[in-house]
Structure formats: structure tokens, C-alpha cells
XYZ file of C-alpha atoms in Angstrom:
292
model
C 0.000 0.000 0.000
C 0.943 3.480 -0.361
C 1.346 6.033 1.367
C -2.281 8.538 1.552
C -1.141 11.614 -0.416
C -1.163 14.856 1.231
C -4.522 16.707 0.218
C -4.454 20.328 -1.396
C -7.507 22.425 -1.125
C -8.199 23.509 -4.109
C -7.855 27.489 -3.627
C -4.358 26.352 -2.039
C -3.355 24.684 -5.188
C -4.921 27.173 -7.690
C -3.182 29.938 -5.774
C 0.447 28.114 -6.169
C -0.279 27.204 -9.563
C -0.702 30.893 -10.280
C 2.387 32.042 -8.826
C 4.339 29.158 -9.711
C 3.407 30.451 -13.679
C 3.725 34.353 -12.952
C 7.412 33.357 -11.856
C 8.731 31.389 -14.991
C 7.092 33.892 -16.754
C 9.619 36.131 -15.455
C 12.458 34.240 -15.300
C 11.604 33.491 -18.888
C 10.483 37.284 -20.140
C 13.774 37.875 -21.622
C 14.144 34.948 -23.956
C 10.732 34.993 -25.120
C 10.967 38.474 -26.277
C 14.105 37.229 -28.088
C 12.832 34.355 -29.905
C 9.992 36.658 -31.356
C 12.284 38.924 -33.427
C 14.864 36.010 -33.916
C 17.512 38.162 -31.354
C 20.026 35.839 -29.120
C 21.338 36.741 -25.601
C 25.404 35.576 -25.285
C 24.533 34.172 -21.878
C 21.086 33.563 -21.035
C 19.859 31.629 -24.203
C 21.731 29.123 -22.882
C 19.601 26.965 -21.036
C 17.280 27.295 -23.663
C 19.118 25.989 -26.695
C 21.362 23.448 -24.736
C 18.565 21.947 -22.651
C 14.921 20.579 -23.592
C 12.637 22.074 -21.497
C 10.691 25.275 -23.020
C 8.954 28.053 -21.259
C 5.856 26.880 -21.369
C 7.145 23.277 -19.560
C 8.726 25.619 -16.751
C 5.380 27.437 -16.213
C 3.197 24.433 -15.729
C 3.026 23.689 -11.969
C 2.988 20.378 -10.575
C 2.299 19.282 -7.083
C 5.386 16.791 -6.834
C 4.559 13.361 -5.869
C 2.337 12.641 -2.489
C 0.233 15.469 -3.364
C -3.890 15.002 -4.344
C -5.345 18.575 -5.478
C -8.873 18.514 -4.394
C -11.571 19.287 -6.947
C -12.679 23.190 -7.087
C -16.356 24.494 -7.939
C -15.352 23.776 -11.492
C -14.189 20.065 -11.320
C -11.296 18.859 -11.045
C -7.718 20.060 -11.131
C -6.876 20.495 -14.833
C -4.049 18.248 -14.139
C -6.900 15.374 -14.434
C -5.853 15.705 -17.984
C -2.323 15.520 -18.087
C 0.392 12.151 -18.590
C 0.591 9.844 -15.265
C -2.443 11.536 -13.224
C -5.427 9.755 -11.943
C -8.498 11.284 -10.203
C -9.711 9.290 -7.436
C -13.523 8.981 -6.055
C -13.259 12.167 -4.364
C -12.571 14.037 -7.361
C -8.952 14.381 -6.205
C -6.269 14.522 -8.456
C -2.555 12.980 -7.820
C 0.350 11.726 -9.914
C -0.353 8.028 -10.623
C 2.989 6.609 -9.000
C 2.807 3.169 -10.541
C 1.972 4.294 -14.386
C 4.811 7.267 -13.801
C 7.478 4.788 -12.308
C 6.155 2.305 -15.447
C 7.575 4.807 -18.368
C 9.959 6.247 -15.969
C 11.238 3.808 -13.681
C 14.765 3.900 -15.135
C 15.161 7.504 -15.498
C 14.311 7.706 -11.771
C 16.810 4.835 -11.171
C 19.708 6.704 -12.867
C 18.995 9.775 -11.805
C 18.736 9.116 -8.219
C 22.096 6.554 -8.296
C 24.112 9.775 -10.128
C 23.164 12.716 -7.816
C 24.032 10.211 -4.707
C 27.362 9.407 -6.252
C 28.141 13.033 -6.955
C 26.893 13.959 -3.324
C 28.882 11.101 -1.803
C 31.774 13.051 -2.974
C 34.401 16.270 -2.093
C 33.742 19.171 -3.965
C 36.653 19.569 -6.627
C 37.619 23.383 -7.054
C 40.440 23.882 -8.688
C 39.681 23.527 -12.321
C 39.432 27.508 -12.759
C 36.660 27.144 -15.551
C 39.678 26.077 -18.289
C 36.807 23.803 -19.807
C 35.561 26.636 -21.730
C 39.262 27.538 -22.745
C 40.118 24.306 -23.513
C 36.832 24.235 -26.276
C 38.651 27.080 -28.445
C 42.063 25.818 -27.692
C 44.214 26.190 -31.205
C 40.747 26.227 -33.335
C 39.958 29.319 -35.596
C 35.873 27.789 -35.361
C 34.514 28.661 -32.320
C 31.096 27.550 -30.304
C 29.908 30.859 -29.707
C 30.194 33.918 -32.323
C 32.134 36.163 -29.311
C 35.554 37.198 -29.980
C 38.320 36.331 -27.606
C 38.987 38.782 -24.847
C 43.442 37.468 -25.092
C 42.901 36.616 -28.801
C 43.590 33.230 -30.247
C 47.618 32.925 -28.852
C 46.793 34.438 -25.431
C 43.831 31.742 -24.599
C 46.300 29.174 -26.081
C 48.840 30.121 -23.974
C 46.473 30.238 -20.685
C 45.874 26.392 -21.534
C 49.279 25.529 -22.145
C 49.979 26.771 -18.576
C 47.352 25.489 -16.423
C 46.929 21.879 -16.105
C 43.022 21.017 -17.309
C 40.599 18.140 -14.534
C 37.463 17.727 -16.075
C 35.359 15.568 -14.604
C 31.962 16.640 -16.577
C 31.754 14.547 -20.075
C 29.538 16.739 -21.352
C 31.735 19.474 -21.557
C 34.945 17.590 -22.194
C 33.070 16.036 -25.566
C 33.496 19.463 -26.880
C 36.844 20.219 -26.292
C 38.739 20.719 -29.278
C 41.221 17.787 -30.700
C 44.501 19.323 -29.718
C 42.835 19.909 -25.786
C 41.797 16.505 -25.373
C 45.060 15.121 -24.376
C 46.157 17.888 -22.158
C 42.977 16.865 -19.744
C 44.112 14.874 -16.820
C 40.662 12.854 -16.671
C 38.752 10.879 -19.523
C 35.245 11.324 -19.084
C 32.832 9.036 -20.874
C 29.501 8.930 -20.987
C 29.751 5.247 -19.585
C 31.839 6.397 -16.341
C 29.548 9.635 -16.032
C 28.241 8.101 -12.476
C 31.734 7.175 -11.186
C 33.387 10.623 -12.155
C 30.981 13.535 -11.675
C 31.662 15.802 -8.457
C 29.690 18.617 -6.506
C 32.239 21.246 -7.253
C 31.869 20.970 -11.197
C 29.370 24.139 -12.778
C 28.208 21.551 -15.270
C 27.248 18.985 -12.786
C 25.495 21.406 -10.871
C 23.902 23.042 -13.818
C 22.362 19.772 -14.981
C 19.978 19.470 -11.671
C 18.137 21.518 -13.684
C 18.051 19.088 -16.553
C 17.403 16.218 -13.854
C 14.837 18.377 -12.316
C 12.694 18.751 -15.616
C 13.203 14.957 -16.788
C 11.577 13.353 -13.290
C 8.883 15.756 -14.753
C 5.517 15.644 -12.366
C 7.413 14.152 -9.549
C 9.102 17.050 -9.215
C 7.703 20.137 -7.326
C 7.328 23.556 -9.193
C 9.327 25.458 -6.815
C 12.407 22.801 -6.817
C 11.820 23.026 -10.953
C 12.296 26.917 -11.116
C 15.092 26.703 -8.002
C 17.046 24.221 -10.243
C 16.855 26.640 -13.201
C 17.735 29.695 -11.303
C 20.322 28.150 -10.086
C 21.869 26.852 -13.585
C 21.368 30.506 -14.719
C 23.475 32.003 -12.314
C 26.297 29.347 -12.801
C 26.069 29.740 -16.527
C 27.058 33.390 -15.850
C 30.034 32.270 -13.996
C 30.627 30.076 -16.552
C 30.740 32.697 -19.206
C 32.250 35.135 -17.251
C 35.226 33.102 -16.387
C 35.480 31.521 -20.029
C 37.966 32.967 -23.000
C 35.401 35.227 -24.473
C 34.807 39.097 -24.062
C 31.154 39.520 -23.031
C 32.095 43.141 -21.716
C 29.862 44.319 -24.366
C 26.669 42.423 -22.686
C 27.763 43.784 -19.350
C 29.339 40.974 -17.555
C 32.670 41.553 -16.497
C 35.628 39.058 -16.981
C 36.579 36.613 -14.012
C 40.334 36.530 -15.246
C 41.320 32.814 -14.136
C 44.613 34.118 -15.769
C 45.247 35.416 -12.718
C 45.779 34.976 -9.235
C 42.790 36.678 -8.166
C 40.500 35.666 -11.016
C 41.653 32.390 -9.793
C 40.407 33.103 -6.289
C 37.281 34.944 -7.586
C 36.318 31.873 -9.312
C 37.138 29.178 -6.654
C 34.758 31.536 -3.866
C 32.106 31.518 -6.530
C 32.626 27.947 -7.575
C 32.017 26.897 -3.813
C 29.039 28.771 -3.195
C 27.408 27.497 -6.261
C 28.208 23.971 -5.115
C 26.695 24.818 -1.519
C 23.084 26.051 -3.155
C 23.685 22.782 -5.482
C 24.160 20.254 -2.626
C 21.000 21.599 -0.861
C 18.727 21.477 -4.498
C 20.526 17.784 -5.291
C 19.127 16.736 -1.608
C 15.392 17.429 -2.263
C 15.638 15.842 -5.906
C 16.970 12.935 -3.870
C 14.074 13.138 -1.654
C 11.681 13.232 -4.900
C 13.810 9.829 -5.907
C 13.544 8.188 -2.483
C 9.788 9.269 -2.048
C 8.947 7.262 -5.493
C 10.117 4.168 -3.899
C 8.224 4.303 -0.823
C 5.525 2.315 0.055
């Protein structure tokens, strides 16, 4: 037997839902407006184009799982309609637990067994951001159509001088040939569970993309937390990467330099203290699946 979700009155849940939507509105205002006249934002597109979700995904609220919305004077909650609810006798609606874990078992599996690996580990902080460097190193193509704040032989040279640990495969699979060997790790996607760490901006960037693939199970407010979060580490990403976004109005963290260096490693760690405490409540979501 399970375990007798948690009921929502229904001007409780109609009240979060609102909210929940008014606030990925605005966290999503910017790129919206872009996509209309076919502009792009340097930084902030990012999680857009690199990830699946889309703004109107963020702005649908769900519950989480454990959570029955009781029926309003209208019926029931609209989420009677959507994939993996069920509406009980009472009108109540709730995520389905045994048709979501049928179609999503595995994801939940993997998911849970890489964020407790990563969180089982020390936080790694002295890779400086070189990822990003080590993407444009001795290439004349470039991911992103930015120009170089030390030109092409300065970001070389920055490489050639600082030894390169990434952990993250997903950003090592798009380092350039002549980088690959100078990184002191090997990610594959095949030892992704054994070799991510807490301290990496990728791995705690991608709690957002964990946070939007356990879909319904997941609470609104740990969705939008998970993408705020990614946000602000893809500006320190930027920000501490090769290219000159002066002109967008983010100013340079110059891992060059001693206290770039130290700028970075204070931001790194604070990122990966906000990402331990959003990687425990998507473990939570994980654990509460498999409860009975």
C-alpha cells in the first residue's frame, strides 16, 4: 500500500499554480521576447538551446509526488488531464505513481544513483573554468560567435599553462582535438556516475536538466530553483570563459590570474553549496517514489 497523499484544497493549489506560472514567466520574459524577433542573448539563451525544457514546460506547476489537489467548484484540477495523473472517487487529483514509475522507472533509477554518487563526494575546485578555454584551444571555429577577450595565442597560452581536470563529459566532448590530451581525466559517458563531483558548474547546472526529466514528480518550486540556479552558474561560466562579453555587461573573471583564480574558486564553492541543498530534495523526490 501506499502512502495517503497529502490533500491540497483547491484554492491552495490554484493559488500556487498561479504564482508558480507568474514566476517562470519572469524568469523566462527575456528569452521569449528574443525568440519573437529572432535576437540571441550571449549568456542567457543558454539553457534554452542546450537543454529541452521550453517556457511553457517551466510554467506548468505540478504538485510533486504525495500530493492530491482537491476538486474546485469547477471540477477537477486540470491536471486530471495531463500524462501519469489519476483522479480518485473524491474528485482528487494525484500523480499516478505506478503508471509514472512504469515509463519512468529507469530515469528515476539513474537519476537518483548519479546525484548520490556526486553527493557522496568532495567538492573539486580547482579547475578555474579552463573547460571553456580548452573548447577554443588552437581552433579558428569557435562555439559561440564572441571574440576572444586574449585573442587566439593568449587563450592558447592560458591552456598551455594550467593543467586542465574535467570531470563533466559533457563538456569535455566538446573540447577541441589538440585539448583533449592535455585533460588529466577521460570522461565518458559510460563512467559519467563514477566521475561527476559537486564542485563541477556543469554537474550542478544539470539538476536543472534532472529536475525537468523526473517531470511531475518534481515540485514547481524545486523546478524553477534548479533553473535559477543553472542561470546564475552559466554566468560564472561565461564570465570566467575565454570570451569578451564586456559588451553584454558581464565583467571578466580573469582565471589568468591569481585573483580571477580566487574569484572563481569563492564563486565555484558557493554554487556547489546552493547545489548540494537542491541535489538533496531531488533525492528526496527519488527516495519518495520508492516508498511504500
Amino acid at each position: 500500500m501506499h502512502a495517503v497523499p497529502v490533500l491540497l484544497p483547491a484554492a491552495g493549489w490554484t493559488a500556487l499554480a498561479q504564482a508558480h506560472a507568474q514566476r517562470a514567466d519572469a524568469l523566462t520574459a527575456g528569452h521569449r521576447a528574443r525568440r519573437a524577433t529572432g535576437a540571441r542573448h550571449p549568456v542567457e539563451d543558454f539553457l534554452h538551446e542546450y537543454y529541452s525544457a521550453r517556457p511553457a514546460q517551466l510554467r506548468r506547476w505540478h504538485p510533486g509526488a504525495g500530493v492530491a489537489l482537491q476538486a474546485g467548484p469547477d471540477g477537477p484540477a486540470p491536471h486530471a488531464a495531463w500524462r501519469w495523473y489519476a483522479t480518485g472517487d473524491d474528485g482528487a487529483v494525484a500523480l499516478d505513481r505506478d503508471a509514472y514509475l512504469a515509463d519512468r522507472g529507469d530515469t528515476v533509477a539513474f537519476v537518483a544513483r548519479l546525484l548520490a554518487a556526486t553527493a557522496s563526494r568532495p567538492a573539486h575546485t580547482g579547475c578555474f573554468g579552463l573547460h571553456e578555454w580548452a573548447m577554443v584551444y588552437r581552433d579558428d571555429e569557435h562555439r559561440h560567435p564572441l571574440p576572444l577577450r586574449l585573442g587566439q595565442a593568449g587563450t592558447d597560452a592560458v591552456v598551455e599553462a594550467h593543467p586542465i581536470r574535467c570531470s563533466h563529459f559533457d563538456a569535455f566532448r566538446f573540447f577541441t582535438p589538440a585539448a583533449v590530451g592535455r585533460n588529466r581525466l577521460q570522461p565518458t559517458r559510460a563512467t559519467q556516475v563514477q566521475m561527476e563531483q559537486p564542485g563541477c558548474l556543469h554537474a550542478t547546472m544539470d539538476l536543472y536538466k534532472w529536475a525537468y526529466k523526473l517531470g511531475p514528480a518534481v515540485p514547481g518550486d524545486l523546478l524553477l530553483d534548479c533553473f535559477v540556479l543553472a542561470a546564475d552558474v552559466r554566468e560564472l561560466d561565461m564570465r570566467a570563459s575565454p570570451y569578451d562579453l564586456r559588451d553584454a555587461g558581464y565583467e571578466p573573471v580573469r582565471i589568468e590570474t591569481p585573483e580571477g583564480r580566487a574569484q572563481y574558486v569563492a564563486a565555484q564553492r558557493e554554487s556547489a553549496r546552493r547545489g548540494a541543498e537542491l541535489r538533496s530534495r531531488l533525492l528526496a523526490v527519488c527516495a519518495a517514489l520508492g516508498e511504500d
